[in-house]
PDB file of C-alpha atoms and ligand atoms in Angstrom:
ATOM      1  CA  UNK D  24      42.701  57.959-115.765  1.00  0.00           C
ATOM      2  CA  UNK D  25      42.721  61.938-114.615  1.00  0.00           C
ATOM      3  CA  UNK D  26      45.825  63.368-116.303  1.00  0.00           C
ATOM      4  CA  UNK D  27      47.029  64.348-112.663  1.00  0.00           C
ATOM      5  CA  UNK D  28      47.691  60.531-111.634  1.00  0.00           C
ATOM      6  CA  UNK D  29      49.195  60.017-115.165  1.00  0.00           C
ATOM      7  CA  UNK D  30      51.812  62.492-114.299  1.00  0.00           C
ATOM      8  CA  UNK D  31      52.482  61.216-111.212  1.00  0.00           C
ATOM      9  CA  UNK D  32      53.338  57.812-112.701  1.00  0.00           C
ATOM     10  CA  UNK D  33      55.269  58.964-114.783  1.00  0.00           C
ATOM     11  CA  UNK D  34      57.416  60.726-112.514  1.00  0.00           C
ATOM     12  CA  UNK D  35      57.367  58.133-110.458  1.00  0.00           C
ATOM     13  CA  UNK D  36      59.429  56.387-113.024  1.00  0.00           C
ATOM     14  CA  UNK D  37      61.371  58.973-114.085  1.00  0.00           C
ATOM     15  CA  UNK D  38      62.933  59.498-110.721  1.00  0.00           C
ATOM     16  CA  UNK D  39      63.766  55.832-110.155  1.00  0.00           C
ATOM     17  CA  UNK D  40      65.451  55.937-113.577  1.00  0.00           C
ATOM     18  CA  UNK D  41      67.232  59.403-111.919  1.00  0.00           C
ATOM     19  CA  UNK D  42      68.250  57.123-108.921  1.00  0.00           C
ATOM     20  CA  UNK D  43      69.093  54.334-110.846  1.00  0.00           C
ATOM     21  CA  UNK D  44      66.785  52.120-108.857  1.00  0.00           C
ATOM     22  CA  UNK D  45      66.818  48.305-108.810  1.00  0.00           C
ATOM     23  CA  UNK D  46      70.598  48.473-110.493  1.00  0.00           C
ATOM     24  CA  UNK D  47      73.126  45.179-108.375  1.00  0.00           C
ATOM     25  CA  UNK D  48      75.691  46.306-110.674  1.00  0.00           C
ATOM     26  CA  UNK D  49      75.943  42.167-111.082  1.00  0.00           C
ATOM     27  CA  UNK D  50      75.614  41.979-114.636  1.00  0.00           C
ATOM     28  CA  UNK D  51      75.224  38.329-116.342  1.00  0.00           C
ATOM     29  CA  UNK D  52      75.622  39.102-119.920  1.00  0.00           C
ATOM     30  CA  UNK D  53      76.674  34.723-120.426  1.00  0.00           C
ATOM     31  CA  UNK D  54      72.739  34.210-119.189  1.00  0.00           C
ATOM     32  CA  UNK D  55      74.431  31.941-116.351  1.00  0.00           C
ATOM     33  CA  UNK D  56      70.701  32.434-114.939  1.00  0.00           C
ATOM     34  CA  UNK D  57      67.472  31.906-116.473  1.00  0.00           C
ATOM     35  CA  UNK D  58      66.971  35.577-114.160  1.00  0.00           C
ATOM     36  CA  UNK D  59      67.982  38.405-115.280  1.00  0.00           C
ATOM     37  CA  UNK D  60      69.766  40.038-112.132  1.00  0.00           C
ATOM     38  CA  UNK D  61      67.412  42.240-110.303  1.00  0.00           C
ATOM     39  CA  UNK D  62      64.548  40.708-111.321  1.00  0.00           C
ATOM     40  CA  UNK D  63      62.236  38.381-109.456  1.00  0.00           C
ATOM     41  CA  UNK D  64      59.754  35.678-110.815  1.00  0.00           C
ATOM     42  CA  UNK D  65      55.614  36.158-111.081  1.00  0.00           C
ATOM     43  CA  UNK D  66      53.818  33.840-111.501  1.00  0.00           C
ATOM     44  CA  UNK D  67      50.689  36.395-112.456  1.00  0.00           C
ATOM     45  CA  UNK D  68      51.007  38.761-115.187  1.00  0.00           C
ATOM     46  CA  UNK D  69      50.575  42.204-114.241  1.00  0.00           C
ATOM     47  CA  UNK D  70      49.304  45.058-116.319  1.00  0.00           C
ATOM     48  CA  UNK D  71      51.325  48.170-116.870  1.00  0.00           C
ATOM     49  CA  UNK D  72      50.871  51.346-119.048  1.00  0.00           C
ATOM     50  CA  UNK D  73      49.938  55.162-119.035  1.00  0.00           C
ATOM     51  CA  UNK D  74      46.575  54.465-117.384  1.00  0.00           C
ATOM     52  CA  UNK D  75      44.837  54.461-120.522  1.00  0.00           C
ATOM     53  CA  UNK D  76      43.587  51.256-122.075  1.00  0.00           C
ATOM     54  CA  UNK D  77      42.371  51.873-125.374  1.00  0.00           C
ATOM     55  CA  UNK D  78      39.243  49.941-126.881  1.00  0.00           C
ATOM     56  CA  UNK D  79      40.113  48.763-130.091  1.00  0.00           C
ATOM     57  CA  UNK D  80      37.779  46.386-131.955  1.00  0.00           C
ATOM     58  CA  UNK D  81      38.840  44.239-134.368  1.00  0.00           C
ATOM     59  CA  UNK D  82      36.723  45.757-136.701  1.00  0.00           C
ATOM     60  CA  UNK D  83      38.054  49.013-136.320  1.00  0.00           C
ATOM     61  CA  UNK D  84      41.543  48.157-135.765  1.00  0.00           C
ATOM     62  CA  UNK D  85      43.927  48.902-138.760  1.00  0.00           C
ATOM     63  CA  UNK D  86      47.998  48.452-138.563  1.00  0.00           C
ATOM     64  CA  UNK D  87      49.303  50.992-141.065  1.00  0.00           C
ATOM     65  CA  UNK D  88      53.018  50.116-142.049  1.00  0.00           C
ATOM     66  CA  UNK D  89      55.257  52.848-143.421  1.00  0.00           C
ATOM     67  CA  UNK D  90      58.544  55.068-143.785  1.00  0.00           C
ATOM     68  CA  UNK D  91      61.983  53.730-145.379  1.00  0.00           C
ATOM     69  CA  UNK D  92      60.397  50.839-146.778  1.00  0.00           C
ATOM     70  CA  UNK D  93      59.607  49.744-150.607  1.00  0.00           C
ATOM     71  CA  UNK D  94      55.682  48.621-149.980  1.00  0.00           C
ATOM     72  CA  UNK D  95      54.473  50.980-147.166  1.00  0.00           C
ATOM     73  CA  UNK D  96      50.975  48.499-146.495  1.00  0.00           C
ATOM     74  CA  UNK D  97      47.661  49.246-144.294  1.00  0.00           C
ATOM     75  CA  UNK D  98      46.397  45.707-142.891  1.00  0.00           C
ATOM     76  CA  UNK D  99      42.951  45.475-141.084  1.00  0.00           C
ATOM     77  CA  UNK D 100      42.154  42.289-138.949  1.00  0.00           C
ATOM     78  CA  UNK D 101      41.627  40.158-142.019  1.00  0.00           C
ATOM     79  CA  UNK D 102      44.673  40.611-144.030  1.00  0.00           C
ATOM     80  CA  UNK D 103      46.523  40.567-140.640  1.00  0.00           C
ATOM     81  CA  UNK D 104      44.784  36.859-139.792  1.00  0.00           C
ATOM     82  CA  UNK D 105      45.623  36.045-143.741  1.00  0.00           C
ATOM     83  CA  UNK D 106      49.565  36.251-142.889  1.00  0.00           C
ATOM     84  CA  UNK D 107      51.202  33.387-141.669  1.00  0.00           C
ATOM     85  CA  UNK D 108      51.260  32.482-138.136  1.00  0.00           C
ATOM     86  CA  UNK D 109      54.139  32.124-135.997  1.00  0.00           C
ATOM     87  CA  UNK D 110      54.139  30.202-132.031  1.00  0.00           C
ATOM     88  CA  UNK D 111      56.869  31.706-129.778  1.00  0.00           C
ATOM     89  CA  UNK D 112      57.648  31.062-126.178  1.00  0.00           C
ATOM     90  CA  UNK D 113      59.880  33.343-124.458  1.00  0.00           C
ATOM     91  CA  UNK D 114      60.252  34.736-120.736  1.00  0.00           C
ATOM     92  CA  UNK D 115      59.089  38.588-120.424  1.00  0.00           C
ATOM     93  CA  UNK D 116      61.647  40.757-118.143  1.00  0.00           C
ATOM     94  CA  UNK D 117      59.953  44.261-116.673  1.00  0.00           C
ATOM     95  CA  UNK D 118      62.151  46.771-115.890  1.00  0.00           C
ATOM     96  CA  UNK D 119      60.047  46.999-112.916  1.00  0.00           C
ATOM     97  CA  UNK D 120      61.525  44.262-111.518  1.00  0.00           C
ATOM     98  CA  UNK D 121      59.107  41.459-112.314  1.00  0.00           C
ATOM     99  CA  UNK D 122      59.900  38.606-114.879  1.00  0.00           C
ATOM    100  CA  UNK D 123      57.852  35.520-116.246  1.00  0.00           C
ATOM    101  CA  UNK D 124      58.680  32.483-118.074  1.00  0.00           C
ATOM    102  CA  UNK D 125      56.996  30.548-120.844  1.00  0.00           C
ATOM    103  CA  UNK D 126      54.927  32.963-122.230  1.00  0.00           C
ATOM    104  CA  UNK D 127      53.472  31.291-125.467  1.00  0.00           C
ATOM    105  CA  UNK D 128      52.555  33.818-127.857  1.00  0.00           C
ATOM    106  CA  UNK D 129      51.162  33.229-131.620  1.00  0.00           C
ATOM    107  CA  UNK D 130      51.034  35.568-133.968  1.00  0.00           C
ATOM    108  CA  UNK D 131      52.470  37.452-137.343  1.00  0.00           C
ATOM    109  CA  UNK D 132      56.468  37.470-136.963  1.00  0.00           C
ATOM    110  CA  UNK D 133      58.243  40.583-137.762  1.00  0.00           C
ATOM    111  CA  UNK D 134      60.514  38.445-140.202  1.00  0.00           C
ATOM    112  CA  UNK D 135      57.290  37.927-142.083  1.00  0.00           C
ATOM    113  CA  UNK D 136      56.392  41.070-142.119  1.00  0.00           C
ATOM    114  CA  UNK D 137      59.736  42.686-143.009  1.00  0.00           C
ATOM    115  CA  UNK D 138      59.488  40.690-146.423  1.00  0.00           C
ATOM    116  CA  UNK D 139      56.429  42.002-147.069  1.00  0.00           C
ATOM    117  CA  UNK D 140      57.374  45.822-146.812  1.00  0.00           C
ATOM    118  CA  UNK D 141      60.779  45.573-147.635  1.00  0.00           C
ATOM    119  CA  UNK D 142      62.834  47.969-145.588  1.00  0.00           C
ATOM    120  CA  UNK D 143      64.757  50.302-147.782  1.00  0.00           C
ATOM    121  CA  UNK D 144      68.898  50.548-147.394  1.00  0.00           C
ATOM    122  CA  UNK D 145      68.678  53.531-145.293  1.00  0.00           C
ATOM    123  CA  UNK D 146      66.053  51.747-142.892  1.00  0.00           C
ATOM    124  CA  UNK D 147      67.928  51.256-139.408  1.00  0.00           C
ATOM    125  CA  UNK D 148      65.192  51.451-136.735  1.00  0.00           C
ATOM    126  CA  UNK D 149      61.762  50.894-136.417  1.00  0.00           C
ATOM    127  CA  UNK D 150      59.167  53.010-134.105  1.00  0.00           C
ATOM    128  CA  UNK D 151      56.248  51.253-132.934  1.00  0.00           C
ATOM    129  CA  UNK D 152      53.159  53.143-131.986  1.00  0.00           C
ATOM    130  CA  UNK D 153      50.486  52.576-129.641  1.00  0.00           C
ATOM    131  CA  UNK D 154      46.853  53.748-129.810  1.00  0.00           C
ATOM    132  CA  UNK D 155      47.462  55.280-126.358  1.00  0.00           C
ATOM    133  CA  UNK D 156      49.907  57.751-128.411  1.00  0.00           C
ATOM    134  CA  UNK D 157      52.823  55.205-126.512  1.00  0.00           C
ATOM    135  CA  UNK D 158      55.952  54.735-129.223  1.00  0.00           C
ATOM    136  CA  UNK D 159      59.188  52.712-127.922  1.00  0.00           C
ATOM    137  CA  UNK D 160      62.131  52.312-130.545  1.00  0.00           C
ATOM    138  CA  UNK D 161      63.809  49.253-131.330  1.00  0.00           C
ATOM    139  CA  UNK D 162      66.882  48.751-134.124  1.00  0.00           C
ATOM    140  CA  UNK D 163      66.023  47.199-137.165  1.00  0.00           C
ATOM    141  CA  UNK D 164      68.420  44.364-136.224  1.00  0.00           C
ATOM    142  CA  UNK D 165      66.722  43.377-132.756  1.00  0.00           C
ATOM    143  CA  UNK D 166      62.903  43.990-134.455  1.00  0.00           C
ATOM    144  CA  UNK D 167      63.795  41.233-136.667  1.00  0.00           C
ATOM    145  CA  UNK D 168      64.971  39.090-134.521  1.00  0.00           C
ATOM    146  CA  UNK D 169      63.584  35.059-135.039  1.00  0.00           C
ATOM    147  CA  UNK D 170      61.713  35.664-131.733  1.00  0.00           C
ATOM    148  CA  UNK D 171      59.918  38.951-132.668  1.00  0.00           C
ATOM    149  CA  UNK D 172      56.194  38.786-133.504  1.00  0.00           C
ATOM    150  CA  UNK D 173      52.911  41.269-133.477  1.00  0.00           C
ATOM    151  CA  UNK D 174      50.716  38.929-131.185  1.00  0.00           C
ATOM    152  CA  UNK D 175      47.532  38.679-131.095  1.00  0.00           C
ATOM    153  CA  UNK D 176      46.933  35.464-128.662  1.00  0.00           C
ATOM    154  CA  UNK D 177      49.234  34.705-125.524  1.00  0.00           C
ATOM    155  CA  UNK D 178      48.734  31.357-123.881  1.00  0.00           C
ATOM    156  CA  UNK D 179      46.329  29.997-125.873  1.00  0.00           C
ATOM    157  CA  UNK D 180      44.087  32.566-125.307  1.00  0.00           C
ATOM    158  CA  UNK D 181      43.156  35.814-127.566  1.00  0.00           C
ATOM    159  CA  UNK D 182      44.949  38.604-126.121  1.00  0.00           C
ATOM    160  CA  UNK D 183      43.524  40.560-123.802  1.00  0.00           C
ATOM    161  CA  UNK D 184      42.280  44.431-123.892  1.00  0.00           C
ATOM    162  CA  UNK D 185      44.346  44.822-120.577  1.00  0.00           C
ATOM    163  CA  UNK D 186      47.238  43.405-121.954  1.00  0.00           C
ATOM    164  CA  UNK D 187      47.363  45.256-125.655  1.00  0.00           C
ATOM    165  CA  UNK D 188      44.997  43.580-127.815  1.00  0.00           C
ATOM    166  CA  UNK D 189      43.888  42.829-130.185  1.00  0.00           C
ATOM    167  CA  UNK D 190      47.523  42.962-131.424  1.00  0.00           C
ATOM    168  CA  UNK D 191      50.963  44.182-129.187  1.00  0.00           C
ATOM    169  CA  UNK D 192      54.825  43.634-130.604  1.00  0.00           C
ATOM    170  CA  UNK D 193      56.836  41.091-128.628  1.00  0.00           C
ATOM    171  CA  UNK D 194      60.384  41.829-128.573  1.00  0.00           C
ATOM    172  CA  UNK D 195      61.570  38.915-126.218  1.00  0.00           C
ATOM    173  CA  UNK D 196      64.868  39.865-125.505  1.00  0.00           C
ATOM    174  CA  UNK D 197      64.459  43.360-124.460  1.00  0.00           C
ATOM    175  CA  UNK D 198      62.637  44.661-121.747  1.00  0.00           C
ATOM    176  CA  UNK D 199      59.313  44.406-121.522  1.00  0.00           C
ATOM    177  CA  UNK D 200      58.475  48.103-122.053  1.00  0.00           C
ATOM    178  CA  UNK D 201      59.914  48.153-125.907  1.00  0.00           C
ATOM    179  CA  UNK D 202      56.749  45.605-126.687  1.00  0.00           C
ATOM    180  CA  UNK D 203      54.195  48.093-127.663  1.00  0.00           C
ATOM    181  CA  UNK D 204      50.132  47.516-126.368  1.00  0.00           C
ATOM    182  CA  UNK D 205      47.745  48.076-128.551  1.00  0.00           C
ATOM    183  CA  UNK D 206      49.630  48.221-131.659  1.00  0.00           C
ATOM    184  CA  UNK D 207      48.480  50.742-134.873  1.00  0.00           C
ATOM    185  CA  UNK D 208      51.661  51.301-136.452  1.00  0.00           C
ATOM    186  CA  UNK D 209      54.708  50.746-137.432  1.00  0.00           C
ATOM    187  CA  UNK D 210      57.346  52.938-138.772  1.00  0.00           C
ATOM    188  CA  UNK D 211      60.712  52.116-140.458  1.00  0.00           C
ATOM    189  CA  UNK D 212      63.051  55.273-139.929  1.00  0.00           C
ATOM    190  CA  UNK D 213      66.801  56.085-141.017  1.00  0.00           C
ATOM    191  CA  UNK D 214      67.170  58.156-138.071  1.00  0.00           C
ATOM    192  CA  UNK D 215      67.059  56.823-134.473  1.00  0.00           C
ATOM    193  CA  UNK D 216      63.820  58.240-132.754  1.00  0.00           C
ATOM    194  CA  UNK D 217      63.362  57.837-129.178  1.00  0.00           C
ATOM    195  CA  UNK D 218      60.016  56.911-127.539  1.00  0.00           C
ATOM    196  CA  UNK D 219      57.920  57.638-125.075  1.00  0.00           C
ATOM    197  CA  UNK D 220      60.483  55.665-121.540  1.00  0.00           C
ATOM    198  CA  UNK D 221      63.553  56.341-123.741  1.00  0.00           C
ATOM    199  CA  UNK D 222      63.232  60.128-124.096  1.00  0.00           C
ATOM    200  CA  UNK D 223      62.258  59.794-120.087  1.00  0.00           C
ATOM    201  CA  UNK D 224      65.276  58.013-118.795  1.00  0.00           C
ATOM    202  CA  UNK D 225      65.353  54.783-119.986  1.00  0.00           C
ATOM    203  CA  UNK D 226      68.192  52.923-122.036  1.00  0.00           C
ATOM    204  CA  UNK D 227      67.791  52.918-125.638  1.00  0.00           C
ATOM    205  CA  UNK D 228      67.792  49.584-125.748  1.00  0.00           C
ATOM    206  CA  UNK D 229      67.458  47.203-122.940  1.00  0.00           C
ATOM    207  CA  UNK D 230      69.094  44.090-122.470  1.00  0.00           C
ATOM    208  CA  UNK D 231      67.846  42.324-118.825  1.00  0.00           C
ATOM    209  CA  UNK D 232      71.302  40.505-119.028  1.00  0.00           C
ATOM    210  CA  UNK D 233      73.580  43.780-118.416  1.00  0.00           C
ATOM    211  CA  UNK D 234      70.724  45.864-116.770  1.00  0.00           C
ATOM    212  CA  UNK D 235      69.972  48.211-119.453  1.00  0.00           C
ATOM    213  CA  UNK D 236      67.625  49.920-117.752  1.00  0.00           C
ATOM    214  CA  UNK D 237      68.276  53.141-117.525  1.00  0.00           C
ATOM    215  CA  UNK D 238      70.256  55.749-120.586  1.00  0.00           C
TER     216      UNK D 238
HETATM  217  N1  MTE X  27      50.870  51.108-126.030  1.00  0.00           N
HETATM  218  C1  MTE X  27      51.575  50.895-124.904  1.00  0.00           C
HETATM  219  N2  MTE X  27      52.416  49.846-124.866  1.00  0.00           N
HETATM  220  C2  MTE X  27      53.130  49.603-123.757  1.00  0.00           C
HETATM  221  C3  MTE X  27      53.060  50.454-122.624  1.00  0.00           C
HETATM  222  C4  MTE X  27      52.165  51.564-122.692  1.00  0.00           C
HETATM  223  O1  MTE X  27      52.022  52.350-121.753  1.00  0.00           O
HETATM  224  N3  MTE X  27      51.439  51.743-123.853  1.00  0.00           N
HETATM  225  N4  MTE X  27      53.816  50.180-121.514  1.00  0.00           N
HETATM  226  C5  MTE X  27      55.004  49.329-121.697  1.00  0.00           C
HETATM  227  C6  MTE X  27      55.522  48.878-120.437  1.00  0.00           C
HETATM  228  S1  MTE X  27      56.401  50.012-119.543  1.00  0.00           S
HETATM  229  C7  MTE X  27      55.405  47.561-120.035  1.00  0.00           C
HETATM  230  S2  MTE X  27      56.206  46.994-118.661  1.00  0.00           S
HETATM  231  C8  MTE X  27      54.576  46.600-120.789  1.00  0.00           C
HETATM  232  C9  MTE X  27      53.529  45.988-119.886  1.00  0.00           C
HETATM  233  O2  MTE X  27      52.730  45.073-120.581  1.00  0.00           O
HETATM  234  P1  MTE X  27      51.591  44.294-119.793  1.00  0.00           P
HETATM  235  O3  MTE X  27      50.636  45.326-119.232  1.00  0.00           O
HETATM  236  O4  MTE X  27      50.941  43.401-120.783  1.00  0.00           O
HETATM  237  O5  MTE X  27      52.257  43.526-118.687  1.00  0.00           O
HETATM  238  O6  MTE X  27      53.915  47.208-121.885  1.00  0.00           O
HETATM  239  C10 MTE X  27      54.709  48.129-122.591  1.00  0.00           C
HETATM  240  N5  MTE X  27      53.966  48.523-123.759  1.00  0.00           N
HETATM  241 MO1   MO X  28      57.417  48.886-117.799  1.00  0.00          MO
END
């Protein structure tokens, strides 16, 4: 996409999260709904990002695992399909507005991984990086969370190039913009760092339920 219509999307976002579009103020942090407030159901999926959609083969693709951990590792499609495989279903919430239920995603979970690299003490947050140059930050605590995965199939199907494949995070119970596309790394930090929406106007971190949407 011409770097001109990028921009524009982007600021596009960055003013509604200015305005603090698509806020009710009615915050349901019991989950009285299975709807976040705000949000309305799809029944599609639609595809969101900066425009850019990288191709990554699975031959080429390589997760590279680092920072305040004990066993910084490099997998490539084989060691990742070598790990064992975790089946989550969980509803995905845009901040956009649109939410869908019963998305059935397989995949490596983060717990998994987490034992294999070890996070050190100091580790507090994680940064996960896209091969579009996208990062979104997530704590420690909520990356490890029983529902977490890197996913590499959704629906019984292998994940799509549209849709972050061959592998994206799934962070279930934030919004949908803190699951990374097209994922190529993942880095354990001390320090908070704030990605690519965050540093733009969104909330650190992002709960539907009280309408984190915007910092
Ligand atoms: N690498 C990467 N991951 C990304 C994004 C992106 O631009 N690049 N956009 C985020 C946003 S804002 C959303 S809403 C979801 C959209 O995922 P989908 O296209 O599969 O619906 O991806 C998130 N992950
Ligand atoms: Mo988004």
């Amino acid at each position: 996409m011409a770097d001109g219509i990028r921009d524009k999307l982007i600021a596009i976002k960055q003013a509604w999260a200015q305005s603090r579009r698509l806020l009710t103020g009615k915050p349901d942090p019991e989950h009285a709904n299975r709807l976040p407030p705000g949000q309305r159901l799809v029944t599609n999926w639609p595809v969101l990002d900066l425009g850019v959609k990288p191709d990554v083969a699975k031959s080429e693709w390589r997760l590279k695992i680092d920072g305040a951990v004990e066993h910084p590792t490099t997998w490539d499609w084989e060691s990742y399909q070598a790990q064992p495989r975790m089946l989550d279903i969980s509803d995905i919430h845009c901040v956009t507005q649109w939410s869908r239920f019963d998305n059935r995603w397989e995949g490596v979970s983060t717990r998994h991984l987490i034992s294999v690299v070890k996070p050190l003490p100091m580790a507090s947050v994680v940064v996960l990086h896209g091969a579009d140059g996208y990062t979104t930050n997530v704590t420690l605590e909520r990356f490890a969370g029983d529902d977490c995965l890197l996913a590499h199939s959704h629906d019984g199907v292998p994940l799509s190039r549209d849709h972050g494949g061959p592998v994206r995070a799934i962070i279930p119970r934030w919004y949908f913009w803190k699951s990374a596309k097209w994922l190529t790394r993942i880095e354990f930090l001390a320090v908070d760092n704030p990605g690519f929406w965050e540093v733009r106007g969104y909330h650190n971190d992002g709960d539907p339920w009280t309408e984190q949407r915007y910092g």
